[in-house]
Short mmCIF file of C-alpha atoms and ligand atoms in Angstrom, two decimals:
data_model
loop_
_atom_site.label_atom_id
_atom_site.label_comp_id
_atom_site.label_asym_id
_atom_site.label_seq_id
_atom_site.Cartn_x
_atom_site.Cartn_y
_atom_site.Cartn_z
CA UNK A 243 138.47 -4.08 94.41
CA UNK A 244 139.09 -7.54 95.92
CA UNK A 245 137.01 -10.03 93.92
CA UNK A 246 135.10 -12.90 95.79
CA UNK A 247 137.26 -16.14 96.04
CA UNK A 248 135.73 -19.78 96.10
CA UNK A 249 137.66 -22.91 96.73
CA UNK A 250 136.20 -25.97 94.54
CA UNK A 251 137.52 -29.35 95.40
CA UNK A 252 138.02 -31.51 92.50
CA UNK A 253 139.08 -35.15 91.94
CA UNK A 254 140.43 -36.62 94.76
CA UNK A 255 142.77 -34.01 96.27
CA UNK A 256 142.80 -31.32 94.01
CA UNK A 257 141.32 -27.68 93.95
CA UNK A 258 140.30 -25.23 91.31
CA UNK A 259 139.35 -21.59 92.52
CA UNK A 260 136.55 -19.19 91.29
CA UNK A 261 137.46 -15.32 91.40
CA UNK A 262 134.09 -13.31 91.01
CA UNK A 263 133.65 -9.44 90.59
CA UNK A 264 130.37 -8.63 91.83
CA UNK A 265 130.39 -5.13 90.05
CA UNK A 266 130.14 -6.54 86.58
CA UNK A 267 129.48 -10.24 87.15
CA UNK A 268 133.09 -11.37 85.58
CA UNK A 269 134.29 -14.67 86.83
CA UNK A 270 137.57 -16.25 86.43
CA UNK A 271 138.30 -20.16 87.10
CA UNK A 272 141.92 -20.80 88.28
CA UNK A 273 143.13 -24.36 86.95
CA UNK A 274 140.32 -26.87 85.81
CA UNK A 275 141.07 -30.46 87.02
CA UNK A 276 137.41 -31.61 86.11
CA UNK A 277 134.68 -29.90 84.61
CA UNK A 278 131.88 -31.20 86.85
CA UNK A 279 132.44 -29.71 90.42
CA UNK A 280 133.54 -26.41 88.64
CA UNK A 281 130.56 -26.11 86.31
CA UNK A 282 128.03 -27.11 89.30
CA UNK A 283 129.55 -24.34 91.65
CA UNK A 284 129.27 -21.81 88.75
CA UNK A 285 125.57 -22.70 87.98
CA UNK A 286 124.67 -22.80 91.62
CA UNK A 287 125.97 -19.19 91.92
CA UNK A 288 124.78 -18.21 88.60
CA UNK A 289 128.18 -17.20 87.55
CA UNK A 290 129.52 -17.39 83.81
CA UNK A 291 133.03 -18.70 83.44
CA UNK A 292 134.57 -15.79 81.42
CA UNK A 293 138.12 -16.86 81.74
CA UNK A 294 140.18 -19.90 82.75
CA UNK A 295 143.58 -19.10 83.76
CA UNK A 296 146.00 -22.12 83.57
CA UNK A 297 149.00 -22.67 85.92
CA UNK A 298 150.74 -25.60 84.25
CA UNK A 299 150.40 -28.44 81.95
CA UNK A 300 149.53 -31.42 84.32
CA UNK A 301 146.43 -33.27 83.32
CA UNK A 302 145.25 -32.61 86.93
CA UNK A 303 145.08 -29.03 86.42
CA UNK A 304 143.75 -28.84 82.94
CA UNK A 305 141.42 -31.71 82.13
CA UNK A 306 138.46 -29.78 82.53
CA UNK A 307 139.31 -26.81 80.31
CA UNK A 308 137.59 -28.10 77.14
CA UNK A 309 134.14 -28.87 78.61
CA UNK A 310 134.28 -25.53 80.30
CA UNK A 311 135.21 -23.49 77.35
CA UNK A 312 132.24 -25.24 75.57
CA UNK A 313 129.61 -24.68 78.04
CA UNK A 314 130.58 -21.29 79.22
CA UNK A 315 132.61 -19.68 76.28
CA UNK A 316 135.71 -18.91 78.74
CA UNK A 317 138.54 -17.44 77.12
CA UNK A 318 141.76 -19.41 77.83
CA UNK A 319 144.92 -17.97 79.30
CA UNK A 320 148.15 -19.98 80.09
CA UNK A 321 152.05 -19.79 79.59
CA UNK A 322 153.46 -18.87 76.27
CA UNK A 323 156.32 -21.22 76.86
CA UNK A 324 154.08 -24.17 77.42
CA UNK A 325 151.28 -23.57 74.47
CA UNK A 326 152.41 -26.42 72.72
CA UNK A 327 151.15 -28.89 75.76
CA UNK A 328 148.28 -26.77 76.96
CA UNK A 329 144.78 -26.81 75.70
CA UNK A 330 144.44 -24.09 72.85
CA UNK A 331 145.09 -20.55 74.42
CA UNK A 332 143.28 -17.34 73.59
CA UNK A 333 146.05 -15.42 75.21
CA UNK A 334 149.55 -16.36 75.92
CA UNK A 335 151.26 -14.92 78.80
CA UNK A 336 154.88 -14.70 80.29
CA UNK A 337 156.62 -13.61 83.60
CA UNK A 338 156.00 -9.82 83.91
CA UNK A 339 152.49 -9.49 82.10
CA UNK A 340 149.95 -7.92 84.04
CA UNK A 341 146.21 -8.88 83.35
CA UNK A 342 142.97 -7.04 84.07
CA UNK A 343 140.51 -9.31 85.65
CA UNK A 344 137.46 -9.38 87.80
CA UNK A 345 138.05 -5.80 88.84
CA UNK A 346 141.68 -6.38 89.82
CA UNK A 347 144.98 -6.77 88.19
CA UNK A 348 147.13 -10.23 87.98
CA UNK A 349 150.97 -10.35 87.41
CA UNK A 350 152.27 -13.30 85.94
CA UNK A 351 155.26 -14.94 87.81
CA UNK A 352 157.31 -17.77 86.45
CA UNK A 353 157.64 -20.36 88.97
CA UNK A 354 159.29 -23.10 87.29
CA UNK A 355 160.60 -26.21 89.09
CA UNK A 356 157.54 -28.97 89.30
CA UNK A 357 157.24 -28.27 85.67
CA UNK A 358 159.38 -25.97 83.68
CA UNK A 359 156.51 -23.20 82.54
CA UNK A 360 154.57 -23.43 85.51
CA UNK A 361 153.13 -19.77 86.09
CA UNK A 362 151.48 -18.19 88.96
CA UNK A 363 148.85 -15.24 89.08
CA UNK A 364 149.57 -12.73 91.80
CA UNK A 365 146.56 -10.30 92.85
CA UNK A 366 146.56 -7.79 95.45
CA UNK A 367 146.07 -10.04 98.53
CA UNK A 368 146.23 -13.51 96.71
CA UNK A 369 148.57 -15.85 94.91
CA UNK A 370 147.25 -18.92 92.68
CA UNK A 371 150.58 -20.82 93.31
CA UNK A 372 149.12 -24.64 92.23
CA UNK A 373 152.12 -26.80 92.49
CA UNK A 374 155.06 -24.72 93.23
CA UNK A 375 154.23 -23.17 96.81
CA UNK A 376 151.64 -25.36 98.52
CA UNK A 377 150.19 -25.53 102.03
CA UNK A 378 153.16 -26.63 104.06
CA UNK A 379 154.96 -27.86 101.18
CA UNK A 380 155.89 -27.45 97.62
CA UNK A 381 155.48 -29.29 94.25
CA UNK A 382 157.75 -32.27 93.46
CA UNK A 383 160.53 -31.06 91.28
CA UNK A 384 159.66 -33.08 88.06
CA UNK A 385 161.19 -31.10 85.02
CA UNK A 386 163.17 -28.14 86.58
CA UNK A 387 166.10 -28.23 89.21
CA UNK A 388 166.14 -27.86 92.93
CA UNK A 389 167.68 -24.25 92.37
CA UNK A 390 165.21 -23.46 89.97
CA UNK A 391 162.49 -24.32 92.31
CA UNK A 392 164.17 -22.38 95.09
CA UNK A 393 164.44 -19.23 93.07
CA UNK A 394 160.78 -19.38 92.25
CA UNK A 395 159.67 -20.08 95.90
CA UNK A 396 161.96 -16.74 96.77
CA UNK A 397 159.80 -14.70 94.36
CA UNK A 398 156.42 -15.90 96.07
CA UNK A 399 158.25 -15.50 99.88
CA UNK A 400 158.93 -11.92 98.77
CA UNK A 401 155.36 -10.93 98.46
CA UNK A 402 153.17 -9.13 100.99
CA UNK A 403 153.14 -11.62 104.18
CA UNK A 404 149.20 -11.19 104.13
CA UNK A 405 148.92 -12.62 100.85
CA UNK A 406 146.48 -15.65 100.70
CA UNK A 407 148.41 -18.63 98.83
CA UNK A 408 145.90 -20.45 96.80
CA UNK A 409 147.60 -23.50 95.92
CA UNK A 410 146.49 -26.59 93.89
CA UNK A 411 146.31 -29.51 96.48
CA UNK A 412 144.80 -31.02 99.42
CA UNK A 413 148.21 -32.58 100.69
CA UNK A 414 148.51 -30.46 103.91
CA UNK A 415 148.40 -33.19 106.67
CA UNK A 416 150.91 -35.32 104.77
CA UNK A 417 152.99 -32.16 104.52
CA UNK A 418 152.56 -31.38 108.18
CA UNK A 419 153.80 -34.85 109.05
CA UNK A 420 156.77 -34.32 107.12
CA UNK A 421 157.52 -30.68 108.37
CA UNK A 422 157.31 -32.05 111.94
CA UNK A 423 159.97 -34.74 111.08
CA UNK A 424 162.34 -31.68 110.43
CA UNK A 425 161.15 -29.39 113.10
CA UNK A 426 159.75 -31.24 115.86
CA UNK A 427 160.16 -27.99 118.06
CA UNK A 428 158.43 -25.24 115.89
CA UNK A 429 155.40 -23.89 118.15
CA UNK A 430 153.90 -22.31 115.11
CA UNK A 431 154.16 -25.72 113.15
CA UNK A 432 152.81 -27.78 116.19
CA UNK A 433 149.98 -25.34 116.33
CA UNK A 434 149.30 -25.23 112.75
CA UNK A 435 149.48 -29.04 112.47
CA UNK A 436 146.71 -29.54 115.00
CA UNK A 437 144.62 -26.65 113.19
CA UNK A 438 145.23 -29.20 109.98
CA UNK A 439 144.05 -32.30 111.83
CA UNK A 440 141.01 -30.59 112.95
CA UNK A 441 139.91 -29.07 109.33
CA UNK A 442 140.98 -32.47 107.43
CA UNK A 443 138.40 -34.47 109.98
CA UNK A 444 135.86 -31.79 109.66
CA UNK A 445 136.12 -32.02 105.76
CA UNK A 446 137.11 -28.29 105.51
CA UNK A 447 139.72 -27.22 102.85
CA UNK A 448 143.16 -26.06 104.35
CA UNK A 449 143.46 -23.92 101.43
CA UNK A 450 144.06 -21.05 100.78
CA UNK A 451 146.64 -20.32 103.54
CA UNK A 452 148.49 -16.91 104.49
CA UNK A 453 152.14 -16.48 103.23
CA UNK A 454 152.94 -15.41 106.83
CA UNK A 455 152.03 -18.82 108.06
CA UNK A 456 153.77 -20.33 105.43
CA UNK A 457 156.94 -18.54 106.23
CA UNK A 458 156.82 -19.43 109.83
CA UNK A 459 156.11 -23.20 109.00
CA UNK A 460 156.55 -24.50 105.76
CA UNK A 461 160.37 -26.27 105.82
CA UNK A 462 160.67 -25.60 102.13
CA UNK A 463 160.16 -21.49 102.59
CA UNK A 464 162.73 -21.99 105.72
CA UNK A 465 165.61 -23.43 103.83
CA UNK A 466 167.47 -20.20 103.76
CA UNK A 467 167.25 -19.81 107.69
CA UNK A 468 170.52 -20.69 109.94
CA UNK A 469 168.39 -22.61 112.36
CA UNK A 470 167.08 -24.88 109.43
CA UNK A 471 170.55 -25.62 108.15
CA UNK A 472 171.55 -26.60 111.53
CA UNK A 473 168.62 -28.61 111.81
CA UNK A 474 169.24 -30.60 108.78
CA UNK A 475 172.92 -31.06 109.54
CA UNK A 476 174.01 -28.78 107.05
CA UNK A 477 175.34 -25.56 108.67
CA UNK A 478 176.81 -23.10 106.18
CA UNK A 479 175.14 -24.76 103.49
CA UNK A 480 173.97 -22.31 100.40
CA UNK A 481 169.90 -21.75 100.30
CA UNK A 482 169.23 -23.64 97.61
CA UNK A 483 171.73 -26.31 98.64
CA UNK A 484 169.73 -26.60 102.03
CA UNK A 485 166.44 -26.31 99.76
CA UNK A 486 167.31 -29.44 97.78
CA UNK A 487 168.33 -31.55 100.80
CA UNK A 488 164.73 -30.80 102.39
CA UNK A 489 163.16 -31.62 98.96
CA UNK A 490 165.19 -34.84 98.69
CA UNK A 491 164.13 -36.10 102.32
CA UNK A 492 160.44 -35.15 101.40
CA UNK A 493 160.63 -37.28 98.33
CA UNK A 494 161.72 -40.42 100.35
CA UNK A 495 159.45 -39.52 103.09
ZN1 ZN B 1325 151.20 -30.52 88.80
FE1 FE B 1326 148.66 -31.21 90.41
#
């Protein structure tokens, strides 16, 4: 069964997600940038936070965990590798682990790069990717290396094309400007940039996004394509090398 999915804007440009199984009422929160808006959404819907799934250790993904745990008695799940720098974990997970929650199953993927120890939760039809794969972008590589991040993106790119990518930030319009600076002639990207402009103007989140759309428009996922390597002046470069160049250009953009 596919649980209900709710996107919760937090802070200035973060997202948390709620997953809810109407069958048994079980609810999971993915990332907790701040408690206020998440608790308000839960109360409004009459849902309890039974679980909190943490993707990585950055403050803008965990600062609300303590308060939500105290108010709702949530059980907190996060990466074993990062247990020393996450809020106290009730369950530690690693790549390959499979969780049963909200009437579905979640596979844990290691998607290190932005941080080392960043994990994604992959369920049938949706993946919680936070600051690894983002809408039209990817997280900045702070702790890992470009090849490590590329490897992580490849794992996500291999999921079914209709997977909803539930990422951690509303960075999409800036990402669209950068993507167009590299692929001004990508028709799918031009159309998406217009959709993003309209959504942002209307105050509508641009996440989640379909993996198929990311594959067609996200420059970071397209680093392996000969046409992309040609566009960045690196014909014949390795995939990770081309990715590193695109990431470096975005860092300077
Ligand atoms: Zn982060
Ligand atoms: Fe973040």
